[in-house]
Coordinates of C-alpha atoms and ligand atoms in Angstrom, one line a residue:
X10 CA 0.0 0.0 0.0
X11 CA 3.0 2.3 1.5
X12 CA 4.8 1.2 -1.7
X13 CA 1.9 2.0 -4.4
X14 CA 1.4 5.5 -2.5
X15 CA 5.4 6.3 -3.3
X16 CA 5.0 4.9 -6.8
X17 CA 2.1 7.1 -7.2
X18 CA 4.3 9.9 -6.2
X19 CA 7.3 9.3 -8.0
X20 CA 4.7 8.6 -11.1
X21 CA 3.8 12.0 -10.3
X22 CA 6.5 13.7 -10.2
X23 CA 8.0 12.3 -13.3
X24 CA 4.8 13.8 -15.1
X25 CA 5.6 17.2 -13.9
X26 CA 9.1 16.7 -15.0
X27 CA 7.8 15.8 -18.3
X28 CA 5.2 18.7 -18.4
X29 CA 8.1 21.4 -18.0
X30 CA 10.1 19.2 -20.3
X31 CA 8.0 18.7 -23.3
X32 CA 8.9 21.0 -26.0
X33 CA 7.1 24.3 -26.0
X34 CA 6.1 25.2 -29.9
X35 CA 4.3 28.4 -30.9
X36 CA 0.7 28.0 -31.6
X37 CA 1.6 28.9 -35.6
X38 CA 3.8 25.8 -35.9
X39 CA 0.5 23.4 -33.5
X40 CA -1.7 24.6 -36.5
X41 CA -0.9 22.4 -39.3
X42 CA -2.0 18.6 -40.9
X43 CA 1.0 16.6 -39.7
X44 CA 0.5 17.7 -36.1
X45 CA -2.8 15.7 -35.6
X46 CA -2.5 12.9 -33.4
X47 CA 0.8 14.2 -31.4
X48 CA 1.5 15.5 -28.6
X49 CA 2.4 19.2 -28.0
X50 CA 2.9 22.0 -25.5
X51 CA 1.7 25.2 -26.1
X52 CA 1.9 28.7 -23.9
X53 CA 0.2 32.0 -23.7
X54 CA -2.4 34.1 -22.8
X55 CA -6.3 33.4 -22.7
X56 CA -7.8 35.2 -25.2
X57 CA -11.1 33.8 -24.8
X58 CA -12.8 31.2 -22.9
X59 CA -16.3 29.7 -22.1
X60 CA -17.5 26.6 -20.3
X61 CA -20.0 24.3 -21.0
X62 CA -21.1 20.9 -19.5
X63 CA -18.0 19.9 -17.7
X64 CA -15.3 21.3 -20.9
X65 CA -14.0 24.3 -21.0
X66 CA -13.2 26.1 -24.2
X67 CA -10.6 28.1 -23.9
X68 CA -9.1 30.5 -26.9
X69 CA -5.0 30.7 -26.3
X70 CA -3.4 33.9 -27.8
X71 CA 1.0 33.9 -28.4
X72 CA 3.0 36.4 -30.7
X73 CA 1.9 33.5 -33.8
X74 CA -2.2 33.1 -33.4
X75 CA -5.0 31.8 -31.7
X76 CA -5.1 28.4 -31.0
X77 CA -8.5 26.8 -28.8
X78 CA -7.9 24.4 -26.1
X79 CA -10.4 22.5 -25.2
X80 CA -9.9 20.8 -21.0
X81 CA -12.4 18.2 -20.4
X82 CA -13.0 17.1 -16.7
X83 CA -11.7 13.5 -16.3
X84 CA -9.3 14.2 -18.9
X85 CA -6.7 15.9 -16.9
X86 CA -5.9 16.0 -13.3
X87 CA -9.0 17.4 -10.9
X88 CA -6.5 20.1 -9.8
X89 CA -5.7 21.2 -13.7
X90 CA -9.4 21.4 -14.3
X91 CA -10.2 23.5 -11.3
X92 CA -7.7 25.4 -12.7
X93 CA -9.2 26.0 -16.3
X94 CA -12.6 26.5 -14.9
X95 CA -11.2 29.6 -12.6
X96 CA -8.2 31.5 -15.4
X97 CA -10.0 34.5 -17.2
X98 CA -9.5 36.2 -19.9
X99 CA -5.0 37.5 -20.2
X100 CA -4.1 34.9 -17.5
X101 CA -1.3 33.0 -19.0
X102 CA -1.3 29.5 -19.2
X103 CA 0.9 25.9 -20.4
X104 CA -1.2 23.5 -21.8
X105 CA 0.2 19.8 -22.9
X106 CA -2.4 18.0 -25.6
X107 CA -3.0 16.3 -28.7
X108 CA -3.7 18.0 -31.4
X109 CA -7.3 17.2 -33.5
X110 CA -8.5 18.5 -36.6
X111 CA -12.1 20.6 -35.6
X112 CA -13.7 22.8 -38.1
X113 CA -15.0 25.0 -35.8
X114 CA -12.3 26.1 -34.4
X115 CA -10.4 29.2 -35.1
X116 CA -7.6 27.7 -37.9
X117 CA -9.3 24.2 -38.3
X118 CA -7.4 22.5 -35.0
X119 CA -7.4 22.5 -31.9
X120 CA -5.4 21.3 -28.8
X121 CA -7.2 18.5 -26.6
X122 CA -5.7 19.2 -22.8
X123 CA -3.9 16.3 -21.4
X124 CA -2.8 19.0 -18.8
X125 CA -3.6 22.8 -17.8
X126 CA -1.3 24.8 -15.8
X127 CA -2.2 28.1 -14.7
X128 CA 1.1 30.3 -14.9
X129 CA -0.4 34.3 -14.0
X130 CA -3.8 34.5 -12.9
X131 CA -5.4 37.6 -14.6
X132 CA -7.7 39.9 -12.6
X133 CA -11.1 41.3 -14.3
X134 CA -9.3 42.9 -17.7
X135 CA -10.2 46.2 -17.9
X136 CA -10.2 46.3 -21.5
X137 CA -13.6 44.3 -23.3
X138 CA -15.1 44.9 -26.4
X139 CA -16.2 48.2 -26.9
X140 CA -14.2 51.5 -25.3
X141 CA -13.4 54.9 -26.2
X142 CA -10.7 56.2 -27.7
X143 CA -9.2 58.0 -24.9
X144 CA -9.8 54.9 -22.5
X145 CA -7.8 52.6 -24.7
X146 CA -4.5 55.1 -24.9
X147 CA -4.6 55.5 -20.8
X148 CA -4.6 51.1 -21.1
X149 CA -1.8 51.6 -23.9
X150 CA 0.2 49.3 -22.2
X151 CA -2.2 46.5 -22.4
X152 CA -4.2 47.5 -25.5
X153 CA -0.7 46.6 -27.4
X154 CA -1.6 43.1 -27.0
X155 CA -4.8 43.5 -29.5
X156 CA -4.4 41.5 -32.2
X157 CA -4.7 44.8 -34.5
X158 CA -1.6 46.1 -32.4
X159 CA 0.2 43.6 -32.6
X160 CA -0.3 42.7 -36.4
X161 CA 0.8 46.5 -37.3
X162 CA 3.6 46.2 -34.8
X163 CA 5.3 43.6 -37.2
X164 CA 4.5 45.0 -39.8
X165 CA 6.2 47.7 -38.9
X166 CA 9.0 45.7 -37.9
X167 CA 9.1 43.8 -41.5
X168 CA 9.0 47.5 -43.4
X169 CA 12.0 48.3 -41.9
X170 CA 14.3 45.5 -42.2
X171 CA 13.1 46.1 -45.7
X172 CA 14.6 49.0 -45.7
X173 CA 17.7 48.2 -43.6
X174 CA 18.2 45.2 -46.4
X175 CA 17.7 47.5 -49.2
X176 CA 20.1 50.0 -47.9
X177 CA 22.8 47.2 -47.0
X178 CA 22.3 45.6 -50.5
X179 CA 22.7 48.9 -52.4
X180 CA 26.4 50.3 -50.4
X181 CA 25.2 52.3 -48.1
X182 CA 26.5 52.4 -44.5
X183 CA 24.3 53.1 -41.5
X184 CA 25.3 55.4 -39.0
X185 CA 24.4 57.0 -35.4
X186 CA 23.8 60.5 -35.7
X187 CA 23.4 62.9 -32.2
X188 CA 19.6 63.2 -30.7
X189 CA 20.8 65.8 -28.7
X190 CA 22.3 68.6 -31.4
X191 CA 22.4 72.9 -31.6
X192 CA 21.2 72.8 -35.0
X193 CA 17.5 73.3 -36.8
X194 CA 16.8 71.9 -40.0
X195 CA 13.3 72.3 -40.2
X196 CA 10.7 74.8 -38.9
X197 CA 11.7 76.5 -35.7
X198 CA 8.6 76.8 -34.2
X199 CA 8.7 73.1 -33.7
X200 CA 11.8 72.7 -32.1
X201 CA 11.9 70.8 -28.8
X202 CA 14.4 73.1 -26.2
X203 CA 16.2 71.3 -23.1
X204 CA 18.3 72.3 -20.6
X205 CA 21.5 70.2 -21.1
X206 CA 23.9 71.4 -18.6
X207 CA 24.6 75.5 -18.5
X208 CA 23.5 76.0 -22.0
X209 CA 20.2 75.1 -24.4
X210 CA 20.3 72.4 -26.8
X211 CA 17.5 70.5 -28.8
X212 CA 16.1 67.2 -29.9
X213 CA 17.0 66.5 -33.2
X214 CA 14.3 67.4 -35.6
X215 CA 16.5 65.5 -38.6
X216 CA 19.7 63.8 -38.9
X217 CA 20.2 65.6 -41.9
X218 CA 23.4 68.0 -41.2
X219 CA 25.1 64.9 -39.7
X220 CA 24.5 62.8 -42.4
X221 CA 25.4 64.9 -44.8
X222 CA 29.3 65.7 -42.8
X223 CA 29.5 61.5 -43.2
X224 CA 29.1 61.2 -47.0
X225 CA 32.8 62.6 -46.9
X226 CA 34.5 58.9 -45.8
X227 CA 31.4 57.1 -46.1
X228 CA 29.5 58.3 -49.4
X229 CA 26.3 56.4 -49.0
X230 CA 24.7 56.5 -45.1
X231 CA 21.3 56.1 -43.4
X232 CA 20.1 56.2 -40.4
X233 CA 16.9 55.5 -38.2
X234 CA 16.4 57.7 -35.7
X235 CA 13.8 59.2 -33.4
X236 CA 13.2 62.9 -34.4
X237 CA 10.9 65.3 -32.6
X238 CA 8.4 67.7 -33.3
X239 CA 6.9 69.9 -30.6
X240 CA 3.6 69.9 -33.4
X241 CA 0.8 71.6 -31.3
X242 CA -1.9 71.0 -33.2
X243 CA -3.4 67.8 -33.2
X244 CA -4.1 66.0 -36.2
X245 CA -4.1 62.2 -37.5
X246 CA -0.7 62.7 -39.0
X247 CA 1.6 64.3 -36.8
X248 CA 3.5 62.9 -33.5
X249 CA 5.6 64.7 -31.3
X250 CA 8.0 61.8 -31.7
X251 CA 8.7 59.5 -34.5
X252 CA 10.7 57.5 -36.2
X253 CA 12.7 58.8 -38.7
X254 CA 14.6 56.8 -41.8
X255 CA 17.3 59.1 -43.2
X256 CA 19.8 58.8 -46.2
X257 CA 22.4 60.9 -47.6
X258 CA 24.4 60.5 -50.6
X259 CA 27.3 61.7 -52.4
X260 CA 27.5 62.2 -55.9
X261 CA 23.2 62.0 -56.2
X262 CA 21.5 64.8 -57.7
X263 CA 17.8 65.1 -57.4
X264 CA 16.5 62.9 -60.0
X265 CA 19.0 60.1 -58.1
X266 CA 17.6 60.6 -55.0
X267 CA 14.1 60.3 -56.4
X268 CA 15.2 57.2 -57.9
X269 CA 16.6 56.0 -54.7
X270 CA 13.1 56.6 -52.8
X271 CA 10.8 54.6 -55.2
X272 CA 13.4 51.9 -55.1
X273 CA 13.2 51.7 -51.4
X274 CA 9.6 52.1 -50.8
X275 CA 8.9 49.6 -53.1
X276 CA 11.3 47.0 -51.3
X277 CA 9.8 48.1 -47.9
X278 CA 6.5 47.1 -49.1
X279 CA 7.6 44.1 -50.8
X280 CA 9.0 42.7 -47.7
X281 CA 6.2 43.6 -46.0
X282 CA 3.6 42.0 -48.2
X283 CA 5.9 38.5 -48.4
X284 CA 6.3 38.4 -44.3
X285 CA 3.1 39.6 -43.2
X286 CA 0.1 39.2 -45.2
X287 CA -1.7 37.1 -42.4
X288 CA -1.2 40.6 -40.7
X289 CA -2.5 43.0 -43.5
X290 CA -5.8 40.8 -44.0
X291 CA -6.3 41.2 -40.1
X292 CA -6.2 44.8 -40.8
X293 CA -8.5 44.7 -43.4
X294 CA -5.4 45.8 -45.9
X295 CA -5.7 43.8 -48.9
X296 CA -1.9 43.0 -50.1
X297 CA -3.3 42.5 -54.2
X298 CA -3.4 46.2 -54.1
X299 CA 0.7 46.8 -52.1
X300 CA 1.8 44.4 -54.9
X301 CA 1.1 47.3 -57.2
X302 CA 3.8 49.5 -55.6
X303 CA 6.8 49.2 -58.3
X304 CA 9.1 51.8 -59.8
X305 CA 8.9 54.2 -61.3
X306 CA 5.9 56.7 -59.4
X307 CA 5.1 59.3 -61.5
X308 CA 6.6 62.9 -61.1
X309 CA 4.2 65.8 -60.7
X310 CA 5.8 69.5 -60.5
X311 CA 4.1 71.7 -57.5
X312 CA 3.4 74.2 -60.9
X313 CA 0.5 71.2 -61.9
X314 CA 0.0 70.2 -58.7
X315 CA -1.9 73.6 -58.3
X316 CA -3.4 73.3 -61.1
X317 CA -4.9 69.9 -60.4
X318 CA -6.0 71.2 -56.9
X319 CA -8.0 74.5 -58.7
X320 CA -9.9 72.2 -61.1
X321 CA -10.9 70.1 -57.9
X322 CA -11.9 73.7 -56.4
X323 CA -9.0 74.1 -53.9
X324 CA -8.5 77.7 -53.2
X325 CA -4.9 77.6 -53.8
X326 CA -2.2 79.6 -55.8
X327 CA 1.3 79.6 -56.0
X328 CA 2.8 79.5 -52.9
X329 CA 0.2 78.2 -51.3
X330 CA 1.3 74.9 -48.8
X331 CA 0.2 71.3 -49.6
X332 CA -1.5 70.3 -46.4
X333 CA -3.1 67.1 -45.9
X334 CA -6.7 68.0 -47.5
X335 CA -4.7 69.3 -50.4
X336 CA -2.3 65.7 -50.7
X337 CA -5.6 64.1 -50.2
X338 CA -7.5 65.0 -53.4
X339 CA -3.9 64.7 -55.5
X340 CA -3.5 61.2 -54.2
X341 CA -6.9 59.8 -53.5
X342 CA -7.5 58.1 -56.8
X343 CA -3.8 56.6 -57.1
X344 CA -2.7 53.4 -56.2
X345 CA 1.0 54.3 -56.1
X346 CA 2.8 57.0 -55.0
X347 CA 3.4 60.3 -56.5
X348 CA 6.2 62.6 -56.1
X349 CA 5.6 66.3 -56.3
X350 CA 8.9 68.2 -57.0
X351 CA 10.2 71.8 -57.5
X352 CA 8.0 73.5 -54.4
X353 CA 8.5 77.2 -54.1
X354 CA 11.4 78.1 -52.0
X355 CA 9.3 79.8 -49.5
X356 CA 7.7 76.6 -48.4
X357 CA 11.0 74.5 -47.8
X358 CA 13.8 75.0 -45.3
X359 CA 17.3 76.4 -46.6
X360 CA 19.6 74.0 -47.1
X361 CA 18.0 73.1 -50.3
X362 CA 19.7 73.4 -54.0
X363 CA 18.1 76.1 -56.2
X364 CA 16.5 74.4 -59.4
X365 CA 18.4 76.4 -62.8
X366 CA 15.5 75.9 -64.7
X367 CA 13.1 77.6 -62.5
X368 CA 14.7 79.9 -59.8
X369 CA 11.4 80.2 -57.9
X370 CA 11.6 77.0 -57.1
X371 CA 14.1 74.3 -55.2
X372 CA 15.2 71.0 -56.4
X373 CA 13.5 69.0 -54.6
X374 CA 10.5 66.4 -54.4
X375 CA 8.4 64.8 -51.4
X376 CA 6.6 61.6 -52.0
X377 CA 2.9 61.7 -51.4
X378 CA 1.5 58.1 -50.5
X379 CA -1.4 57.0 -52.8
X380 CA -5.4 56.5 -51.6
X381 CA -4.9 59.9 -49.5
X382 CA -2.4 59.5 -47.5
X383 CA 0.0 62.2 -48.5
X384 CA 3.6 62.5 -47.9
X385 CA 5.8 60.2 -46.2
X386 CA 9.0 61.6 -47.3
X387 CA 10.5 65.0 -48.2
X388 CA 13.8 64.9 -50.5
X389 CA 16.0 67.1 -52.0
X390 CA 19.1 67.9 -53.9
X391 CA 21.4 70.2 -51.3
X392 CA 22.8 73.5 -51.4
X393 CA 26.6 73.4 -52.1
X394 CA 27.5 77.2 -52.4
X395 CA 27.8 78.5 -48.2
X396 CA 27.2 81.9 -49.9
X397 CA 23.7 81.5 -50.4
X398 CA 23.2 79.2 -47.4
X399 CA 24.9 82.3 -45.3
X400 CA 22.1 84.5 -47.1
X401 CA 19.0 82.3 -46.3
X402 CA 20.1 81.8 -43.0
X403 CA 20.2 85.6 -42.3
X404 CA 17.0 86.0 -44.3
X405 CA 15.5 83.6 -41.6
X406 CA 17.1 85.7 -38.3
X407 CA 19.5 82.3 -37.8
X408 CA 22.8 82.8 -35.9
X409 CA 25.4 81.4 -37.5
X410 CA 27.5 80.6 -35.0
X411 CA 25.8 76.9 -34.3
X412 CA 26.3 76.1 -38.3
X413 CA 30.0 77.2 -38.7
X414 CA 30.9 73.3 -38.7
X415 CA 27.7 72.6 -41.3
X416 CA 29.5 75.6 -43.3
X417 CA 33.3 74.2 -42.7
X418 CA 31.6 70.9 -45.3
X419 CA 31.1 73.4 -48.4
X420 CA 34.9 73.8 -47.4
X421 CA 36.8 71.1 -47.9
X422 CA 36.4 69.2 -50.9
X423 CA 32.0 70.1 -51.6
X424 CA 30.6 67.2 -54.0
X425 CA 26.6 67.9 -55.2
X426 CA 25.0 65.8 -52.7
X427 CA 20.9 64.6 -51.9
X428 CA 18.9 63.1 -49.6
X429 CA 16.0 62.6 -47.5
X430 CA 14.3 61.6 -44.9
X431 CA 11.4 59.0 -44.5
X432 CA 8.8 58.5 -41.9
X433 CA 8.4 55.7 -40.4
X434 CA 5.0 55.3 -39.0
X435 CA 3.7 57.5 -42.0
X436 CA 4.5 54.6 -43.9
X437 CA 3.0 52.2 -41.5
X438 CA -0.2 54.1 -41.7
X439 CA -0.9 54.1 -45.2
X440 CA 0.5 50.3 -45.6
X441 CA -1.8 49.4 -42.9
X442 CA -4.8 51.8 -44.0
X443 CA -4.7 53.2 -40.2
X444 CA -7.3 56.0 -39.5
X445 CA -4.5 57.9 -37.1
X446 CA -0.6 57.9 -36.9
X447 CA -1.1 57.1 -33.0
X448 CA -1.3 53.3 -34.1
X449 CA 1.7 53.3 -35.7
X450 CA 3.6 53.2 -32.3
X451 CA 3.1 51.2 -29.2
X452 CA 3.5 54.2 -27.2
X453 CA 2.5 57.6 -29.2
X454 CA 3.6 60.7 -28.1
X455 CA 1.2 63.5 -28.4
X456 CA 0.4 67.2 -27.2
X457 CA -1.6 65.8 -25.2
X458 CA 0.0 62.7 -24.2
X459 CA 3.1 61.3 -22.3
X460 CA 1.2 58.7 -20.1
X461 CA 1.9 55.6 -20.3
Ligands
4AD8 O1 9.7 66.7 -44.5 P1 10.6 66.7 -43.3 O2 10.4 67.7 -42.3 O3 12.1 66.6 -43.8 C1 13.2 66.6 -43.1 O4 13.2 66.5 -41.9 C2 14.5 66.5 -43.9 N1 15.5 67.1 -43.1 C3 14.8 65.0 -44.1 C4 16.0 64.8 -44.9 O5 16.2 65.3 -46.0 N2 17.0 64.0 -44.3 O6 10.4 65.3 -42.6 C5 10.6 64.1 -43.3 C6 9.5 63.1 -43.1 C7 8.2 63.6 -43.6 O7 8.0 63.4 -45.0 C8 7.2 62.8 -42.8 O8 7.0 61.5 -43.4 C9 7.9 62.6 -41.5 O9 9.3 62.9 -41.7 N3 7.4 63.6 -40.5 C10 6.6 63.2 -39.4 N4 6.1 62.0 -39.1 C11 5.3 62.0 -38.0 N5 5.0 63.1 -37.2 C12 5.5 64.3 -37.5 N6 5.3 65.3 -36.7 C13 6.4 64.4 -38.7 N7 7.0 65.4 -39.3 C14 7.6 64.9 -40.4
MG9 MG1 8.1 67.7 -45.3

């Protein structure tokens, strides 16, 4: 009796050896034919669960899918079962089972319990099926682990090694430009000012300037930065912090640097469509219409873009801005992106090369995402003469003595020289067909906003 009581124990014990032991898979690799019939281990969070009758039906959620579990009292140990009837929704759980084929079941199988541990019991989630806006960005934190979230997270993730692969395949060398610089390369009124020691500094805006003293050993670099804009306003297009994906090249004049762009989105969105288009249909993004997105985009001057925009009934003229009702109606009936180039000088910042055929105008282009999105980068060809970058920066009331190293690069050996720079969850909102730029990033950074 003694004996058969240790047995039992030791029997016991070996089975929770062997629960910890089998081998975890994801629930991706558990969903598939030649898996029927074996025995597997599966962990992750309950996405959904139910009981009826002595089973419960529980829906597991990992980083991969959903797989359901079904536990069945008599099936596993009284304790397991107890268990299963008592974890709600986000505990996480290890489940060992068979796998069986079950139409119902969300991707055709599911995973018969043989055992049910419960890891982290949840309490009451606060999150359930309908909630406002502004409730589900103070629950950030757990809202990232929607499935919507977490589908446009890799996503995100798969555009930019895209990128990263494009940029490695084609020579150029990524490098690690300041976030903390003296310089503005954009609009001054949305610089972001900090105290960094005795004096004022900012956060970078653009990697630009520093790219561009790097082409000098390097030629070819890129970068992916954070930049920051202190935007006030608040619209579905603009964070206070994004991501930022930068090249500068030597040697490039405007139509290169075009050239470069197309080639890059395009490879971005290739990558994205061939790694994640479980994700996109999740959003709702058919990938048919991404594989469209080849080179060449067409090229639209700012002179037609007006044009275009009067005809629609826009009340615009020259000089007037392209804001994002304006890239709306030139891009709402595309399926690929358009650049527009040669804006008026007035509109664009100062380190830009004049265009010789049209001295109103700069040589440069920003690419306006297709179905209404509007632009995701701005481009251009760069001023080489310091005389006339001296002469802008006066014009715009600029000290000169935090650019006297940007000036020193005109110096010492000048070659014509482009770039641009590329933002990152702009592109993640029109690939995904998001509604605002907030759920491009896990944590978005707003005017409003710097909780969680
Ligand atoms: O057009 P921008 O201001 O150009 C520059 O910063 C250049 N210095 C880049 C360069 O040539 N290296 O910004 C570039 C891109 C925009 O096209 C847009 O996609 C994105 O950065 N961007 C923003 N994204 C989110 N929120 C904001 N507030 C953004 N401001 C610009
Ligand atoms: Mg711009």
């Amino acid at each position: 009796m003694e004996l058969d009581k240790s047995i039992a124990a030791v029997a016991k014990g070996l089975y929770a050896v062997v629960l910890f032991c089998i081998q975890m898979q994801s629930i991706k690799e558990v969903l598939s034919k030649d898996q029927v019939g074996k025995k597997v281990g599966v962990r992750g969070w309950i996405y959904r669960t139910r009981s009826s009758g002595g089973i419960v039906f529980a829906v597991l959620r990992d980083s991969t899918g959903l797989v359901q579990v079904t536990v069945k009292k008599g099936a596993v140990p009284d304790a397991d079962f107890e268990s299963s009837t008592k974890a709600g929704i986000e505990s996480s759980v290890e489940i060992e089972g068979e796998v069986a084929e079950d139409k119902r079941a969300p991707g055709g199988y599911e995973v018969r319990a043989s055992r049910f541990k419960l890891v982290g019991a949840s309490e009451a989630f606060p999150i359930t099926e309908y909630q406002s806006t502004e409730l589900l960005l103070d629950l950030r934190h757990l809202w990232i682990r929607s499935r919507e979230q977490t589908a446009v997270t890799k996503i995100k993730a798969s555009l930019v090694r895209g990128g990263r692969e494009w940029f490695h395949d084609n020579g150029y060398t990524e490098v690690n430009p300041p976030i903390v610089t003296g310089v503005c390369p954009e609009d001054s009124t949305t610089l972001f000012q900090l105290k960094y020691f005795d004096r004022i500094a900012y956060l970078s805006q653009s990697a630009q300037f520093y790219l561009e003293s790097l082409i000098y050993s390097l030629e070819k670099v890129y970068a992916i930065t954070p930049s920051f804009r202190a935007e006030k306003s608040r619209t579905p297009r603009h964070l206070a912090e994004y991501w930022h994906m930068e090249m500068e090249a030597a040697w490039v004049d405007n139509d290169g640097n075009m050239k470069v762009q197309e080639e890059l989105v395009s490879a971005m969105v290739r990558n994205a469509v061939s790694e994640c288009s479980d994700e996109l249909k999740l959003l709702k993004r058919d990938p048919a219409t991404l594989k469209k997105i080849e080179p060449p985009f067409d090229r639209m001057k700012y002179e037609e873009a007006m044009e275009f925009l009067q005809k629609k009934g826009h009340d615009v003229s020259w000089g007037s801005d392209l804001g994002a009702v304006e890239e709306r109606t030139l891009t709402v009936d595309r399926e690929v992106p358009v650049f527009v180039i040669n804006y008026p000088k007035e509109l664009k910042p100062f380190y830009m090369k004049e265009n010789p055929e049209d001295s109103r105008t700069y040589k440069n282009s920003d690419m306006l995402a297709p179905e209404g999105f509007g632009e995701i980068i701005g481009g251009s060809e760069r001023e080489t003469d310091n005389a006339l970058i001296i002469e802008r920066l006066r014009d715009k009331g600029e000290s000169l003595d935090s650019y006297q190293w940007y000036l020193d690069l005109r110096k010492y050996g000048s070659v014509p020289h482009s770039g641009f720079g590329l933002g990152i969850e702009r592109i993640v909102t029109w690939v995904c067909k998001l509604e605002h730029i907030r759920d491009a990033i896990p944590y978005p950074r707003t005017v409003a906003r710097v909780y969680p």
